[in-house]
Amino acid sequence: MFLARRDLVFAKGRFALIASVVTLITVLVGFLTGLTAGLAGQNVDAVLSWKADRLVVSAPQAGAQESFATSALTEQQVEAWRSAAPDAEVRPIGLSQLSASHGELRAGIALVAGAPGAGTGPGAGDTPAPAPGETVLSQDAASALHAAAGDTITVAGQELRVTAVAGTGHYSHVPLVSVAPESWHAAALRTGAEPATVATVLAITGQVNDDAAAAAERGSDTVSFSGFQALSAVGSFRSEIGSLGLMIALLLGISALVVGAFFTVWTLQRKGDLAVLKALGAPTGALVRDALAQAGIVLLIGIAVGLGLVVAAGSALPDGLPFVLSPLTTVLPGVVMALLGLGGAAVALRSVTHADPQTALGSAR
């Protein structure tokens, strides 16, 4: 590390430039990762809050994708799954996207009925489920409508009294409003649902035999999902996460190429000095450790500064912006960038491992 330390001190500008580029790329990756997590949460956190082992929707038309937006379940389909899973809890959940009004204010909402925890996401587990004619608003829904407990809002022609404001749930980027199944059914009929529709999705908690589930799907013309597969039924989630995930992957790939290119040029500039060390008896492993340690120091500084900026700026963002700060959106991208950067630097080490001492000691030098 003697040569590496002397080089870092001597060529301050060069190392500052590389560290600055690493910092900027870290900021880009960190912000995009935090935004992706925030948008994903606003899209599907209501579905995740149900904590179901299996979700069931009606089968789509030929060539179409399964979707909560087009699912409509009848009582016969619900009973078919209750028969197929007698030891599990089968909970019908109604879910619709429409608008609500309070005075002169109008806002888009996701109307939900029958979901666990009053349907308003994390933190609402102790909130009683609303009775017919009542509603529980999530915090964002209450803020958008300027409504509080005791107020009355109008949804699809129904007047509903707000009994509580709890939770932060969202579905497809709109805040949740929880109502009784009777109120949801009345709203669904007013917005074009078939009279036989009793639910949008079934949340099944408990183990279901695979053969029984397959028979229930065939007999009731439904489709079931296990685990995170259910998120694919939220149409906007697939396209949104796919696009943002591709951008993150491209940024990480670009970071590996940029850092690798920097260290390639850097190593070529040091080739003569490294050849001298090799001629003096330095083993190849020591030269490799020297180069990788030097690259690691620059990467560590650049990534640390970049993550610090992400945390500082992310903490200062307004609550309305969907941005998540967590180890998965800060530490994990930083580790991936460090590994990719070291991988790019390792590619540049061919000139070190193949350095010819005659280059340093020959008459042409």
mmCIF file of C-alpha atoms in Angstrom:
data_model
loop_
_atom_site.group_PDB
_atom_site.id
_atom_site.type_symbol
_atom_site.label_atom_id
_atom_site.label_comp_id
_atom_site.label_asym_id
_atom_site.label_seq_id
_atom_site.Cartn_x
_atom_site.Cartn_y
_atom_site.Cartn_z
ATOM 1 C CA MET A 1 0.000 0.000 0.000
ATOM 2 C CA PHE A 2 3.040 2.340 0.109
ATOM 3 C CA LEU A 3 2.772 3.308 -3.574
ATOM 4 C CA ALA A 4 -1.033 3.501 -3.405
ATOM 5 C CA ARG A 5 -0.960 5.937 -0.461
ATOM 6 C CA ARG A 6 1.724 8.109 -2.075
ATOM 7 C CA ASP A 7 -0.254 8.175 -5.322
ATOM 8 C CA LEU A 8 -3.448 9.203 -3.517
ATOM 9 C CA VAL A 9 -1.648 12.100 -1.838
ATOM 10 C CA PHE A 10 0.213 13.195 -4.955
ATOM 11 C CA ALA A 11 -2.661 13.127 -7.492
ATOM 12 C CA LYS A 12 -5.385 14.731 -5.371
ATOM 13 C CA GLY A 13 -7.248 16.222 -8.313
ATOM 14 C CA ARG A 14 -7.483 12.945 -10.178
ATOM 15 C CA PHE A 15 -8.834 11.079 -7.183
ATOM 16 C CA ALA A 16 -11.220 13.899 -6.286
ATOM 17 C CA LEU A 17 -12.644 13.718 -9.815
ATOM 18 C CA ILE A 18 -13.220 9.967 -9.640
ATOM 19 C CA ALA A 19 -14.700 10.197 -6.139
ATOM 20 C CA SER A 20 -17.024 12.988 -7.317
ATOM 21 C CA VAL A 21 -18.291 10.852 -10.190
ATOM 22 C CA VAL A 22 -18.896 7.947 -7.796
ATOM 23 C CA THR A 23 -20.732 10.327 -5.445
ATOM 24 C CA LEU A 24 -23.033 11.592 -8.213
ATOM 25 C CA ILE A 25 -23.844 8.085 -9.401
ATOM 26 C CA THR A 26 -24.553 7.023 -5.790
ATOM 27 C CA VAL A 27 -26.928 9.966 -5.364
ATOM 28 C CA LEU A 28 -28.753 9.039 -8.584
ATOM 29 C CA VAL A 29 -29.046 5.364 -7.629
ATOM 30 C CA GLY A 30 -30.033 6.182 -4.037
ATOM 31 C CA PHE A 31 -32.754 8.645 -5.007
ATOM 32 C CA LEU A 32 -34.140 6.371 -7.702
ATOM 33 C CA THR A 33 -34.175 3.382 -5.343
ATOM 34 C CA GLY A 34 -35.912 5.383 -2.592
ATOM 35 C CA LEU A 35 -38.452 6.730 -5.074
ATOM 36 C CA THR A 36 -39.098 3.244 -6.450
ATOM 37 C CA ALA A 37 -39.750 1.904 -2.949
ATOM 38 C CA GLY A 38 -42.015 4.859 -2.166
ATOM 39 C CA LEU A 39 -44.043 4.474 -5.347
ATOM 40 C CA ALA A 40 -44.329 0.722 -4.815
ATOM 41 C CA GLY A 41 -45.646 1.349 -1.310
ATOM 42 C CA GLN A 42 -48.275 3.798 -2.530
ATOM 43 C CA ASN A 43 -49.287 1.273 -5.148
ATOM 44 C CA VAL A 44 -49.670 -1.973 -3.229
ATOM 45 C CA ASP A 45 -49.291 -1.401 0.517
ATOM 46 C CA ALA A 46 -53.024 -2.031 0.966
ATOM 47 C CA VAL A 47 -52.646 -5.481 -0.611
ATOM 48 C CA LEU A 48 -49.564 -6.245 1.483
ATOM 49 C CA SER A 49 -51.355 -5.176 4.673
ATOM 50 C CA TRP A 50 -53.925 -7.956 4.207
ATOM 51 C CA LYS A 51 -51.177 -10.517 5.020
ATOM 52 C CA ALA A 52 -53.055 -13.235 3.150
ATOM 53 C CA ASP A 53 -51.498 -16.555 2.151
ATOM 54 C CA ARG A 54 -53.471 -16.617 -1.093
ATOM 55 C CA LEU A 55 -55.511 -14.052 -3.030
ATOM 56 C CA VAL A 56 -58.261 -14.986 -5.468
ATOM 57 C CA VAL A 57 -59.697 -12.915 -8.340
ATOM 58 C CA SER A 58 -62.113 -13.748 -11.123
ATOM 59 C CA ALA A 59 -60.575 -15.219 -14.259
ATOM 60 C CA PRO A 60 -60.006 -12.636 -17.014
ATOM 61 C CA GLN A 61 -61.265 -12.865 -20.552
ATOM 62 C CA ALA A 62 -59.139 -14.750 -23.075
ATOM 63 C CA GLY A 63 -55.888 -12.925 -23.748
ATOM 64 C CA ALA A 64 -56.327 -10.500 -20.847
ATOM 65 C CA GLN A 65 -54.233 -10.183 -17.679
ATOM 66 C CA GLU A 66 -55.596 -10.974 -14.231
ATOM 67 C CA SER A 67 -56.426 -7.694 -12.524
ATOM 68 C CA PHE A 68 -58.089 -6.373 -9.390
ATOM 69 C CA ALA A 69 -59.609 -3.633 -11.545
ATOM 70 C CA THR A 70 -61.713 -6.074 -13.611
ATOM 71 C CA SER A 71 -62.311 -8.759 -10.977
ATOM 72 C CA ALA A 72 -65.913 -9.345 -9.858
ATOM 73 C CA LEU A 73 -66.702 -12.291 -7.593
ATOM 74 C CA THR A 74 -70.150 -13.733 -6.917
ATOM 75 C CA GLU A 75 -71.454 -15.478 -3.803
ATOM 76 C CA GLN A 76 -71.201 -18.856 -5.590
ATOM 77 C CA GLN A 77 -67.482 -18.279 -6.246
ATOM 78 C CA VAL A 78 -66.913 -17.280 -2.638
ATOM 79 C CA GLU A 79 -68.678 -20.429 -1.393
ATOM 80 C CA ALA A 80 -66.657 -22.596 -3.788
ATOM 81 C CA TRP A 81 -63.444 -21.412 -2.152
ATOM 82 C CA ARG A 82 -64.855 -21.778 1.352
ATOM 83 C CA SER A 83 -65.599 -25.393 0.507
ATOM 84 C CA ALA A 84 -62.111 -25.882 -0.940
ATOM 85 C CA ALA A 85 -60.446 -24.363 2.140
ATOM 86 C CA PRO A 86 -62.587 -25.370 5.144
ATOM 87 C CA ASP A 87 -59.741 -24.872 7.616
ATOM 88 C CA ALA A 88 -58.683 -21.452 6.316
ATOM 89 C CA GLU A 89 -60.228 -18.020 6.741
ATOM 90 C CA VAL A 90 -61.773 -16.839 3.473
ATOM 91 C CA ARG A 91 -62.456 -13.116 3.614
ATOM 92 C CA PRO A 92 -64.285 -11.362 0.720
ATOM 93 C CA ILE A 93 -62.833 -7.901 0.095
ATOM 94 C CA GLY A 94 -64.438 -5.223 -2.035
ATOM 95 C CA LEU A 95 -62.089 -2.762 -3.739
ATOM 96 C CA SER A 96 -63.026 0.061 -6.086
ATOM 97 C CA GLN A 97 -61.410 3.241 -7.357
ATOM 98 C CA LEU A 98 -63.708 6.245 -7.523
ATOM 99 C CA SER A 99 -64.023 9.751 -6.092
ATOM 100 C CA ALA A 100 -65.287 11.190 -2.825
ATOM 101 C CA SER A 101 -66.407 14.705 -1.970
ATOM 102 C CA HIS A 102 -66.575 16.797 1.168
ATOM 103 C CA GLY A 103 -68.168 20.161 0.647
ATOM 104 C CA GLU A 104 -66.532 21.689 -2.427
ATOM 105 C CA LEU A 105 -63.537 19.349 -2.300
ATOM 106 C CA ARG A 106 -63.300 16.202 -4.409
ATOM 107 C CA ALA A 107 -60.515 13.597 -4.389
ATOM 108 C CA GLY A 108 -59.776 10.211 -5.875
ATOM 109 C CA ILE A 109 -59.968 7.347 -3.361
ATOM 110 C CA ALA A 110 -59.787 3.566 -3.172
ATOM 111 C CA LEU A 111 -62.956 2.322 -1.492
ATOM 112 C CA VAL A 112 -62.329 -0.916 0.419
ATOM 113 C CA ALA A 113 -64.614 -3.160 2.449
ATOM 114 C CA GLY A 114 -63.914 -6.267 4.467
ATOM 115 C CA ALA A 115 -60.137 -5.827 4.659
ATOM 116 C CA PRO A 116 -58.324 -6.598 7.933
ATOM 117 C CA GLY A 117 -57.526 -3.656 10.201
ATOM 118 C CA ALA A 118 -60.436 -1.574 8.886
ATOM 119 C CA GLY A 119 -58.705 -1.593 5.519
ATOM 120 C CA THR A 120 -56.626 1.502 6.132
ATOM 121 C CA GLY A 121 -53.193 -0.021 6.228
ATOM 122 C CA PRO A 122 -50.538 -0.246 8.932
ATOM 123 C CA GLY A 123 -51.388 1.225 12.298
ATOM 124 C CA ALA A 124 -55.146 0.777 11.934
ATOM 125 C CA GLY A 125 -55.494 -2.670 13.438
ATOM 126 C CA ASP A 126 -57.273 -1.329 16.552
ATOM 127 C CA THR A 127 -59.756 0.770 14.572
ATOM 128 C CA PRO A 128 -63.255 -0.807 14.592
ATOM 129 C CA ALA A 129 -64.609 -1.750 11.189
ATOM 130 C CA PRO A 130 -67.180 0.796 10.007
ATOM 131 C CA ALA A 131 -70.894 0.008 10.118
ATOM 132 C CA PRO A 132 -73.241 0.712 7.192
ATOM 133 C CA GLY A 133 -73.366 4.474 6.611
ATOM 134 C CA GLU A 134 -69.961 4.987 8.281
ATOM 135 C CA THR A 135 -66.403 5.231 7.022
ATOM 136 C CA VAL A 136 -62.819 5.240 8.259
ATOM 137 C CA LEU A 137 -60.454 7.530 6.343
ATOM 138 C CA SER A 138 -56.741 7.041 5.935
ATOM 139 C CA GLN A 139 -54.661 10.081 6.848
ATOM 140 C CA ASP A 140 -54.026 11.086 3.239
ATOM 141 C CA ALA A 141 -57.702 10.745 2.353
ATOM 142 C CA ALA A 142 -58.646 12.943 5.303
ATOM 143 C CA SER A 143 -56.037 15.497 4.272
ATOM 144 C CA ALA A 144 -57.179 15.544 0.639
ATOM 145 C CA LEU A 145 -60.829 15.993 1.634
ATOM 146 C CA HIS A 146 -60.143 18.241 4.663
ATOM 147 C CA ALA A 147 -62.338 15.877 6.675
ATOM 148 C CA ALA A 148 -62.132 14.747 10.288
ATOM 149 C CA ALA A 149 -63.998 12.397 12.592
ATOM 150 C CA GLY A 150 -67.644 13.466 12.797
ATOM 151 C CA ASP A 151 -67.736 14.964 9.288
ATOM 152 C CA THR A 152 -69.803 13.541 6.453
ATOM 153 C CA ILE A 153 -68.410 12.719 3.016
ATOM 154 C CA THR A 154 -70.215 11.671 -0.141
ATOM 155 C CA VAL A 155 -69.153 8.602 -2.132
ATOM 156 C CA ALA A 156 -71.095 7.478 -5.226
ATOM 157 C CA GLY A 157 -74.184 9.304 -4.002
ATOM 158 C CA GLN A 158 -73.981 7.922 -0.452
ATOM 159 C CA GLU A 159 -73.454 10.094 2.582
ATOM 160 C CA LEU A 160 -71.023 8.449 4.987
ATOM 161 C CA ARG A 161 -70.149 9.666 8.465
ATOM 162 C CA VAL A 162 -66.434 9.635 9.292
ATOM 163 C CA THR A 163 -65.894 7.671 12.500
ATOM 164 C CA ALA A 164 -62.092 7.739 12.568
ATOM 165 C CA VAL A 165 -58.954 8.785 10.732
ATOM 166 C CA ALA A 166 -56.298 6.061 10.941
ATOM 167 C CA GLY A 167 -53.560 4.440 8.911
ATOM 168 C CA THR A 168 -51.632 5.481 5.829
ATOM 169 C CA GLY A 169 -52.874 2.911 3.330
ATOM 170 C CA HIS A 170 -52.864 3.429 -0.432
ATOM 171 C CA TYR A 171 -53.942 1.420 -3.417
ATOM 172 C CA SER A 172 -52.805 2.320 -6.930
ATOM 173 C CA HIS A 173 -51.494 5.680 -5.635
ATOM 174 C CA VAL A 174 -54.782 6.832 -4.144
ATOM 175 C CA PRO A 175 -55.594 6.825 -0.395
ATOM 176 C CA LEU A 176 -57.854 4.213 1.142
ATOM 177 C CA VAL A 177 -61.333 4.829 2.501
ATOM 178 C CA SER A 178 -62.811 1.926 4.456
ATOM 179 C CA VAL A 179 -66.547 1.224 4.493
ATOM 180 C CA ALA A 180 -68.922 -1.596 5.395
ATOM 181 C CA PRO A 181 -69.549 -4.281 2.739
ATOM 182 C CA GLU A 182 -73.112 -2.986 2.261
ATOM 183 C CA SER A 183 -71.851 0.519 1.520
ATOM 184 C CA TRP A 184 -69.202 -0.779 -0.894
ATOM 185 C CA HIS A 185 -71.794 -2.913 -2.722
ATOM 186 C CA ALA A 186 -74.109 0.067 -3.135
ATOM 187 C CA ALA A 187 -71.234 2.168 -4.504
ATOM 188 C CA ALA A 188 -70.192 -0.649 -6.859
ATOM 189 C CA LEU A 189 -73.731 -0.922 -8.260
ATOM 190 C CA ARG A 190 -73.806 2.833 -8.914
ATOM 191 C CA THR A 191 -70.526 2.590 -10.835
ATOM 192 C CA GLY A 192 -71.601 -0.228 -13.162
ATOM 193 C CA ALA A 193 -70.957 -3.477 -11.259
ATOM 194 C CA GLU A 194 -73.208 -6.479 -11.797
ATOM 195 C CA PRO A 195 -75.834 -6.967 -9.064
ATOM 196 C CA ALA A 196 -74.424 -10.434 -8.277
ATOM 197 C CA THR A 197 -70.993 -9.002 -7.437
ATOM 198 C CA VAL A 198 -70.206 -9.394 -3.725
ATOM 199 C CA ALA A 199 -66.418 -8.872 -3.705
ATOM 200 C CA THR A 200 -63.405 -7.970 -5.791
ATOM 201 C CA VAL A 201 -60.890 -10.343 -4.236
ATOM 202 C CA LEU A 202 -60.800 -13.149 -1.684
ATOM 203 C CA ALA A 203 -58.057 -13.033 0.958
ATOM 204 C CA ILE A 204 -57.367 -16.545 2.233
ATOM 205 C CA THR A 205 -55.391 -16.918 5.438
ATOM 206 C CA GLY A 206 -54.258 -20.471 6.146
ATOM 207 C CA GLN A 207 -52.937 -23.371 4.130
ATOM 208 C CA VAL A 208 -54.915 -24.557 1.122
ATOM 209 C CA ASN A 209 -54.252 -27.906 -0.532
ATOM 210 C CA ASP A 210 -52.889 -27.331 -4.036
ATOM 211 C CA ASP A 211 -55.202 -29.906 -5.577
ATOM 212 C CA ALA A 212 -58.218 -28.371 -3.841
ATOM 213 C CA ALA A 213 -57.141 -24.894 -4.975
ATOM 214 C CA ALA A 214 -56.780 -26.056 -8.584
ATOM 215 C CA ALA A 215 -60.227 -27.668 -8.445
ATOM 216 C CA ALA A 216 -61.720 -24.500 -6.964
ATOM 217 C CA GLU A 217 -60.155 -22.394 -9.726
ATOM 218 C CA ARG A 218 -61.634 -24.623 -12.431
ATOM 219 C CA GLY A 219 -65.032 -24.932 -10.791
ATOM 220 C CA SER A 220 -65.477 -21.242 -9.971
ATOM 221 C CA ASP A 221 -63.720 -19.652 -12.955
ATOM 222 C CA THR A 222 -61.209 -17.860 -10.731
ATOM 223 C CA VAL A 223 -57.448 -17.417 -10.481
ATOM 224 C CA SER A 224 -55.438 -17.531 -7.259
ATOM 225 C CA PHE A 225 -52.028 -16.109 -6.334
ATOM 226 C CA SER A 226 -49.606 -16.978 -3.567
ATOM 227 C CA GLY A 227 -47.259 -14.503 -1.909
ATOM 228 C CA PHE A 228 -45.950 -11.609 -3.945
ATOM 229 C CA GLN A 229 -47.403 -13.032 -7.164
ATOM 230 C CA ALA A 230 -50.623 -11.215 -6.269
ATOM 231 C CA LEU A 231 -48.917 -7.860 -6.865
ATOM 232 C CA SER A 232 -48.911 -8.620 -10.587
ATOM 233 C CA ALA A 233 -52.706 -8.195 -10.499
ATOM 234 C CA VAL A 234 -52.210 -4.478 -9.803
ATOM 235 C CA GLY A 235 -51.814 -3.265 -13.386
ATOM 236 C CA SER A 236 -49.794 -0.125 -12.721
ATOM 237 C CA PHE A 237 -47.390 -2.000 -10.416
ATOM 238 C CA ARG A 238 -46.014 -4.168 -13.223
ATOM 239 C CA SER A 239 -45.227 -1.324 -15.601
ATOM 240 C CA GLU A 240 -44.046 1.068 -12.899
ATOM 241 C CA ILE A 241 -41.661 -1.281 -11.120
ATOM 242 C CA GLY A 242 -40.459 -2.718 -14.418
ATOM 243 C CA SER A 243 -39.513 0.710 -15.764
ATOM 244 C CA LEU A 244 -37.900 1.982 -12.569
ATOM 245 C CA GLY A 245 -36.120 -1.314 -11.957
ATOM 246 C CA LEU A 246 -34.650 -1.176 -15.460
ATOM 247 C CA MET A 247 -33.424 2.367 -14.828
ATOM 248 C CA ILE A 248 -31.728 1.276 -11.577
ATOM 249 C CA ALA A 249 -30.080 -1.669 -13.338
ATOM 250 C CA LEU A 250 -28.841 0.600 -16.143
ATOM 251 C CA LEU A 251 -27.443 3.102 -13.650
ATOM 252 C CA LEU A 252 -25.600 0.335 -11.809
ATOM 253 C CA GLY A 253 -24.238 -0.968 -15.094
ATOM 254 C CA ILE A 254 -23.140 2.516 -16.097
ATOM 255 C CA SER A 255 -21.446 2.973 -12.729
ATOM 256 C CA ALA A 256 -19.438 -0.226 -13.265
ATOM 257 C CA LEU A 257 -18.395 0.907 -16.765
ATOM 258 C CA VAL A 258 -17.496 4.449 -15.692
ATOM 259 C CA VAL A 259 -15.522 3.379 -12.645
ATOM 260 C CA GLY A 260 -13.870 0.596 -14.613
ATOM 261 C CA ALA A 261 -12.859 3.060 -17.366
ATOM 262 C CA PHE A 262 -11.401 5.470 -14.806
ATOM 263 C CA PHE A 263 -9.346 2.766 -13.151
ATOM 264 C CA THR A 264 -8.228 1.346 -16.484
ATOM 265 C CA VAL A 265 -6.715 4.679 -17.499
ATOM 266 C CA TRP A 266 -5.377 5.149 -14.001
ATOM 267 C CA THR A 267 -3.684 1.731 -13.995
ATOM 268 C CA LEU A 268 -2.161 2.297 -17.427
ATOM 269 C CA GLN A 269 -0.634 5.533 -16.169
ATOM 270 C CA ARG A 270 0.919 3.611 -13.255
ATOM 271 C CA LYS A 271 2.129 0.722 -15.406
ATOM 272 C CA GLY A 272 5.754 1.834 -15.387
ATOM 273 C CA ASP A 273 5.882 2.253 -11.611
ATOM 274 C CA LEU A 274 4.217 -1.103 -11.065
ATOM 275 C CA ALA A 275 6.677 -2.764 -13.451
ATOM 276 C CA VAL A 276 9.561 -1.308 -11.432
ATOM 277 C CA LEU A 277 8.086 -2.761 -8.234
ATOM 278 C CA LYS A 278 7.685 -6.109 -9.959
ATOM 279 C CA ALA A 279 11.293 -5.977 -11.144
ATOM 280 C CA LEU A 280 12.383 -5.316 -7.555
ATOM 281 C CA GLY A 281 10.650 -8.514 -6.480
ATOM 282 C CA ALA A 282 7.118 -7.430 -5.512
ATOM 283 C CA PRO A 283 4.765 -10.401 -6.014
ATOM 284 C CA THR A 284 1.808 -10.014 -8.350
ATOM 285 C CA GLY A 285 -0.625 -10.517 -5.466
ATOM 286 C CA ALA A 286 0.812 -7.520 -3.628
ATOM 287 C CA LEU A 287 0.400 -5.332 -6.721
ATOM 288 C CA VAL A 288 -3.192 -6.488 -7.147
ATOM 289 C CA ARG A 289 -3.958 -5.749 -3.481
ATOM 290 C CA ASP A 290 -2.319 -2.346 -3.879
ATOM 291 C CA ALA A 291 -4.489 -1.425 -6.873
ATOM 292 C CA LEU A 292 -7.750 -2.817 -5.438
ATOM 293 C CA ALA A 293 -7.186 -1.182 -2.056
ATOM 294 C CA GLN A 294 -6.568 2.158 -3.765
ATOM 295 C CA ALA A 295 -9.782 1.749 -5.775
ATOM 296 C CA GLY A 296 -11.642 0.681 -2.619
ATOM 297 C CA ILE A 297 -10.598 3.829 -0.758
ATOM 298 C CA VAL A 298 -11.851 6.076 -3.563
ATOM 299 C CA LEU A 299 -15.101 4.084 -3.865
ATOM 300 C CA LEU A 300 -15.654 4.143 -0.107
ATOM 301 C CA ILE A 301 -15.258 7.909 0.068
ATOM 302 C CA GLY A 302 -17.462 8.560 -2.962
ATOM 303 C CA ILE A 303 -20.223 6.173 -1.892
ATOM 304 C CA ALA A 304 -20.197 7.396 1.733
ATOM 305 C CA VAL A 305 -20.563 11.026 0.650
ATOM 306 C CA GLY A 306 -23.281 10.087 -1.865
ATOM 307 C CA LEU A 307 -25.314 8.118 0.684
ATOM 308 C CA GLY A 308 -24.940 10.965 3.172
ATOM 309 C CA LEU A 309 -26.446 13.359 0.625
ATOM 310 C CA VAL A 310 -29.280 10.932 -0.111
ATOM 311 C CA VAL A 311 -30.143 10.555 3.581
ATOM 312 C CA ALA A 312 -29.951 14.306 4.226
ATOM 313 C CA ALA A 313 -32.033 15.253 1.185
ATOM 314 C CA GLY A 314 -34.487 12.359 1.643
ATOM 315 C CA SER A 315 -35.145 13.365 5.248
ATOM 316 C CA ALA A 316 -35.932 16.912 4.134
ATOM 317 C CA LEU A 317 -38.430 15.912 1.433
ATOM 318 C CA PRO A 318 -42.101 16.759 2.070
ATOM 319 C CA ASP A 319 -44.415 13.996 3.281
ATOM 320 C CA GLY A 320 -46.418 14.106 0.084
ATOM 321 C CA LEU A 321 -43.478 12.824 -1.962
ATOM 322 C CA PRO A 322 -43.341 9.004 -1.918
ATOM 323 C CA PHE A 323 -39.745 8.408 -0.856
ATOM 324 C CA VAL A 324 -38.500 5.641 1.441
ATOM 325 C CA LEU A 325 -35.294 5.793 3.472
ATOM 326 C CA SER A 326 -34.257 2.352 4.706
ATOM 327 C CA PRO A 327 -31.251 0.025 4.594
ATOM 328 C CA LEU A 328 -32.713 -1.506 1.422
ATOM 329 C CA THR A 329 -32.696 1.874 -0.333
ATOM 330 C CA THR A 330 -29.357 3.158 1.005
ATOM 331 C CA VAL A 331 -26.992 0.485 2.313
ATOM 332 C CA LEU A 332 -27.880 -2.184 -0.258
ATOM 333 C CA PRO A 333 -27.368 0.072 -3.332
ATOM 334 C CA GLY A 334 -24.116 1.311 -1.775
ATOM 335 C CA VAL A 335 -22.822 -2.242 -1.321
ATOM 336 C CA VAL A 336 -23.834 -3.164 -4.877
ATOM 337 C CA MET A 337 -22.078 -0.083 -6.249
ATOM 338 C CA ALA A 338 -18.925 -0.885 -4.267
ATOM 339 C CA LEU A 339 -18.876 -4.451 -5.594
ATOM 340 C CA LEU A 340 -19.479 -3.320 -9.172
ATOM 341 C CA GLY A 341 -16.822 -0.625 -8.836
ATOM 342 C CA LEU A 342 -14.278 -3.129 -7.533
ATOM 343 C CA GLY A 343 -15.269 -5.465 -10.343
ATOM 344 C CA GLY A 344 -14.640 -2.717 -12.871
ATOM 345 C CA ALA A 345 -11.301 -1.968 -11.221
ATOM 346 C CA ALA A 346 -10.384 -5.665 -11.274
ATOM 347 C CA VAL A 347 -10.850 -5.749 -15.045
ATOM 348 C CA ALA A 348 -8.169 -3.060 -15.321
ATOM 349 C CA LEU A 349 -5.618 -5.170 -13.442
ATOM 350 C CA ARG A 350 -4.563 -7.215 -16.460
ATOM 351 C CA SER A 351 -1.855 -4.668 -17.160
ATOM 352 C CA VAL A 352 -0.636 -5.115 -13.555
ATOM 353 C CA THR A 353 -0.521 -8.910 -13.608
ATOM 354 C CA HIS A 354 1.167 -8.884 -17.032
ATOM 355 C CA ALA A 355 3.549 -6.005 -16.348
ATOM 356 C CA ASP A 356 6.943 -6.803 -17.886
ATOM 357 C CA PRO A 357 9.909 -5.724 -15.733
ATOM 358 C CA GLN A 358 11.890 -5.145 -18.923
ATOM 359 C CA THR A 359 9.534 -2.240 -19.631
ATOM 360 C CA ALA A 360 10.943 -0.514 -16.579
ATOM 361 C CA LEU A 361 14.546 -1.625 -16.838
ATOM 362 C CA GLY A 362 15.110 -1.823 -20.590
ATOM 363 C CA SER A 363 17.065 0.699 -22.601
ATOM 364 C CA ALA A 364 13.878 2.127 -24.124
ATOM 365 C CA ARG A 365 12.767 3.479 -20.741
#
